[in-house]
Amino acid sequence: MLKRPEKEQLVNELTETFKNSSLVLFADFTGLTVAQMTKLRRGLREKLGNDARFTVVKNTLLRMALKNAEYDLEGHDNALFGPTAVLYVNAKADPVEAIKIFYNFVKENKGTPVCKGLYLERKFFAGDQLENLSKLPSREQLLAMVVGGIQAPIRGLVNSLAGVLRSVLYALNAIKEQKEKQ
């Protein structure tokens, strides 16, 4: 059991972590074995490195850290009851990728762990919205879409200019051939 100074230090560490997190997900880990938790942690580490963590934290300490990090807890306290594990992702990493990893893990393990709720970019979502959030495009896919959207008009302009130049070249070639025949 942690003593008061250790609890205060843990709350301070979690507060700083949550201030810089793009995702904070709460899960009921009841029914998970140590091997399953290790597998989830390994999957997160493989994709996101040290930018994602899945750990068990007491609800009271979690509540204090979230409040200190200025998360809106009003009406969302029901996510912080019973056994709670928290998955948090550093702002540098892609939160949607972590959601996808967690969702696939839940599907693979027949509904465990149960997502109680999550904060994505400080906006709260209920646990039953996990599936919809897992279908969002990742940060890399969104960037590719933006680049493709920017490239399309430029590509169209280049093709139009190339077409005009091609027409001028055909006309000049036709004049050249006509003069050679004379």
Short mmCIF file of C-alpha atoms in Angstrom, two decimals:
data_model
loop_
_atom_site.label_atom_id
_atom_site.label_comp_id
_atom_site.label_asym_id
_atom_site.label_seq_id
_atom_site.Cartn_x
_atom_site.Cartn_y
_atom_site.Cartn_z
CA MET A 1 0.00 0.00 0.00
CA LEU A 2 1.25 3.44 -0.92
CA LYS A 3 1.91 6.06 1.74
CA ARG A 4 0.63 9.63 1.39
CA PRO A 5 3.88 11.12 -0.07
CA GLU A 6 4.03 8.32 -2.67
CA LYS A 7 0.39 8.92 -3.58
CA GLU A 8 1.03 12.67 -3.95
CA GLN A 9 4.02 11.96 -6.18
CA LEU A 10 1.95 9.54 -8.31
CA VAL A 11 -0.86 12.11 -8.66
CA ASN A 12 1.69 14.77 -9.72
CA GLU A 13 3.24 12.43 -12.30
CA LEU A 14 -0.17 11.46 -13.68
CA THR A 15 -1.24 15.11 -13.78
CA GLU A 16 1.77 16.05 -15.92
CA THR A 17 1.23 13.01 -18.12
CA PHE A 18 -2.47 13.76 -18.64
CA LYS A 19 -1.73 17.40 -19.48
CA ASN A 20 0.34 16.14 -22.42
CA SER A 21 -1.94 13.28 -23.46
CA SER A 22 -4.14 13.10 -26.54
CA LEU A 23 -5.94 9.99 -25.25
CA VAL A 24 -6.91 8.86 -21.75
CA LEU A 25 -8.98 5.65 -21.82
CA PHE A 26 -10.51 3.92 -18.78
CA ALA A 27 -11.04 0.16 -18.81
CA ASP A 28 -12.41 -2.44 -16.43
CA PHE A 29 -9.69 -5.05 -16.48
CA THR A 30 -11.68 -7.68 -14.56
CA GLY A 31 -11.14 -11.10 -16.11
CA LEU A 32 -7.83 -10.24 -17.77
CA THR A 33 -4.87 -12.44 -16.99
CA VAL A 34 -1.38 -11.06 -16.52
CA ALA A 35 -0.41 -12.64 -19.85
CA GLN A 36 -3.27 -10.84 -21.63
CA MET A 37 -2.36 -7.48 -20.08
CA THR A 38 1.25 -8.06 -21.12
CA LYS A 39 0.10 -8.85 -24.67
CA LEU A 40 -1.89 -5.59 -24.83
CA ARG A 41 1.05 -3.59 -23.49
CA ARG A 42 3.37 -5.27 -26.01
CA GLY A 43 1.01 -4.43 -28.89
CA LEU A 44 0.89 -0.78 -27.80
CA ARG A 45 4.67 -0.63 -27.39
CA GLU A 46 5.28 -2.17 -30.85
CA LYS A 47 3.12 0.45 -32.60
CA LEU A 48 3.56 3.50 -30.38
CA GLY A 49 6.81 2.89 -28.47
CA ASN A 50 7.00 4.63 -25.11
CA ASP A 51 4.29 7.11 -26.09
CA ALA A 52 1.49 4.82 -24.79
CA ARG A 53 1.03 3.16 -21.41
CA PHE A 54 -1.60 0.83 -19.95
CA THR A 55 -1.52 0.70 -16.17
CA VAL A 56 -3.75 0.12 -13.16
CA VAL A 57 -4.45 3.17 -10.99
CA LYS A 58 -6.72 3.75 -8.00
CA ASN A 59 -9.85 5.67 -8.96
CA THR A 60 -9.39 8.36 -6.30
CA LEU A 61 -5.84 9.10 -7.48
CA LEU A 62 -7.00 9.03 -11.10
CA ARG A 63 -9.83 11.47 -10.33
CA MET A 64 -7.42 13.85 -8.57
CA ALA A 65 -4.89 13.74 -11.42
CA LEU A 66 -7.58 14.36 -14.06
CA LYS A 67 -8.98 17.27 -12.05
CA ASN A 68 -5.47 18.75 -11.63
CA ALA A 69 -4.88 18.36 -15.39
CA GLU A 70 -8.12 20.33 -15.94
CA TYR A 71 -10.19 17.56 -17.53
CA ASP A 72 -13.95 18.06 -17.35
CA LEU A 73 -15.17 15.32 -14.99
CA GLU A 74 -18.72 16.62 -14.67
CA GLY A 75 -21.13 13.82 -15.47
CA HIS A 76 -18.34 11.39 -16.37
CA ASP A 77 -17.57 10.09 -12.89
CA ASN A 78 -19.32 6.84 -13.74
CA ALA A 79 -16.27 5.88 -15.80
CA LEU A 80 -14.18 5.86 -12.62
CA PHE A 81 -15.68 3.07 -10.57
CA GLY A 82 -14.61 -0.49 -9.86
CA PRO A 83 -11.28 -1.89 -11.02
CA THR A 84 -9.78 0.63 -13.44
CA ALA A 85 -6.85 0.46 -15.78
CA VAL A 86 -5.93 3.56 -17.74
CA LEU A 87 -4.47 3.73 -21.23
CA TYR A 88 -2.87 7.07 -21.99
CA VAL A 89 -1.11 8.26 -25.12
CA ASN A 90 1.38 11.10 -25.39
CA ALA A 91 0.27 13.99 -27.62
CA LYS A 92 3.12 13.20 -30.07
CA ALA A 93 1.63 9.78 -30.88
CA ASP A 94 -1.52 8.91 -32.82
CA PRO A 95 -4.41 8.37 -30.37
CA VAL A 96 -6.58 6.68 -33.02
CA GLU A 97 -3.90 4.04 -33.53
CA ALA A 98 -4.02 3.26 -29.79
CA ILE A 99 -7.82 3.07 -29.91
CA LYS A 100 -7.61 0.62 -32.82
CA ILE A 101 -5.10 -1.56 -30.97
CA PHE A 102 -7.27 -1.56 -27.84
CA TYR A 103 -10.48 -2.26 -29.79
CA ASN A 104 -8.90 -5.16 -31.70
CA PHE A 105 -7.61 -6.56 -28.41
CA VAL A 106 -11.11 -6.36 -26.90
CA LYS A 107 -12.59 -8.15 -29.94
CA GLU A 108 -9.90 -10.81 -29.77
CA ASN A 109 -10.60 -11.39 -26.05
CA LYS A 110 -14.39 -11.57 -26.38
CA GLY A 111 -15.23 -8.25 -24.75
CA THR A 112 -12.57 -7.90 -22.09
CA PRO A 113 -11.35 -5.45 -20.99
CA VAL A 114 -14.49 -3.30 -21.05
CA CYS A 115 -13.98 0.33 -22.02
CA LYS A 116 -15.73 2.53 -19.45
CA GLY A 117 -15.06 5.78 -21.27
CA LEU A 118 -12.27 7.87 -22.74
CA TYR A 119 -11.02 11.36 -23.36
CA LEU A 120 -9.88 11.94 -26.93
CA GLU A 121 -8.23 15.36 -27.27
CA ARG A 122 -9.89 16.23 -23.91
CA LYS A 123 -13.40 15.47 -25.19
CA PHE A 124 -15.20 12.70 -23.31
CA PHE A 125 -16.71 9.72 -25.14
CA ALA A 126 -18.70 6.92 -23.52
CA GLY A 127 -17.25 3.41 -23.64
CA ASP A 128 -19.88 2.24 -26.14
CA GLN A 129 -18.45 4.65 -28.74
CA LEU A 130 -15.12 2.79 -28.85
CA GLU A 131 -16.06 0.84 -32.00
CA ASN A 132 -16.99 4.01 -33.92
CA LEU A 133 -13.80 5.76 -32.82
CA SER A 134 -11.72 2.75 -33.92
CA LYS A 135 -13.01 3.29 -37.47
CA LEU A 136 -11.57 6.80 -37.71
CA PRO A 137 -8.64 7.21 -40.08
CA SER A 138 -5.22 7.35 -38.43
CA ARG A 139 -3.14 10.54 -38.38
CA GLU A 140 -1.02 9.26 -41.29
CA GLN A 141 -4.13 8.50 -43.37
CA LEU A 142 -5.54 11.98 -42.65
CA LEU A 143 -2.26 13.61 -43.69
CA ALA A 144 -2.27 11.57 -46.92
CA MET A 145 -5.84 12.74 -47.61
CA VAL A 146 -4.85 16.38 -47.05
CA VAL A 147 -1.80 16.08 -49.31
CA GLY A 148 -3.91 14.34 -51.96
CA GLY A 149 -6.52 17.10 -51.71
CA ILE A 150 -3.86 19.78 -52.14
CA GLN A 151 -2.17 17.90 -54.98
CA ALA A 152 -5.31 17.33 -57.06
CA PRO A 153 -5.86 20.94 -58.20
CA ILE A 154 -2.15 21.40 -58.86
CA ARG A 155 -2.05 18.20 -60.92
CA GLY A 156 -5.10 19.43 -62.87
CA LEU A 157 -3.39 22.76 -63.58
CA VAL A 158 -0.19 21.03 -64.74
CA ASN A 159 -2.18 18.75 -67.05
CA SER A 160 -4.10 21.73 -68.48
CA LEU A 161 -0.89 23.66 -69.15
CA ALA A 162 0.72 20.59 -70.67
CA GLY A 163 -2.32 20.20 -72.94
CA VAL A 164 -2.02 23.82 -74.12
CA LEU A 165 1.70 23.36 -74.80
CA ARG A 166 0.99 20.12 -76.66
CA SER A 167 -1.57 21.90 -78.84
CA VAL A 168 0.92 24.67 -79.66
CA LEU A 169 3.59 22.06 -80.55
CA TYR A 170 1.17 20.18 -82.83
CA ALA A 171 0.26 23.44 -84.57
CA LEU A 172 3.95 24.37 -85.03
CA ASN A 173 4.72 20.88 -86.36
CA ALA A 174 1.82 21.11 -88.80
CA ILE A 175 3.08 24.52 -90.05
CA LYS A 176 6.63 23.12 -90.37
CA GLU A 177 5.43 20.12 -92.39
CA GLN A 178 3.28 22.32 -94.58
CA LYS A 179 6.23 24.62 -95.37
CA GLU A 180 8.49 21.63 -96.10
CA LYS A 181 5.97 20.35 -98.68
CA GLN A 182 6.01 23.71 -100.49
#
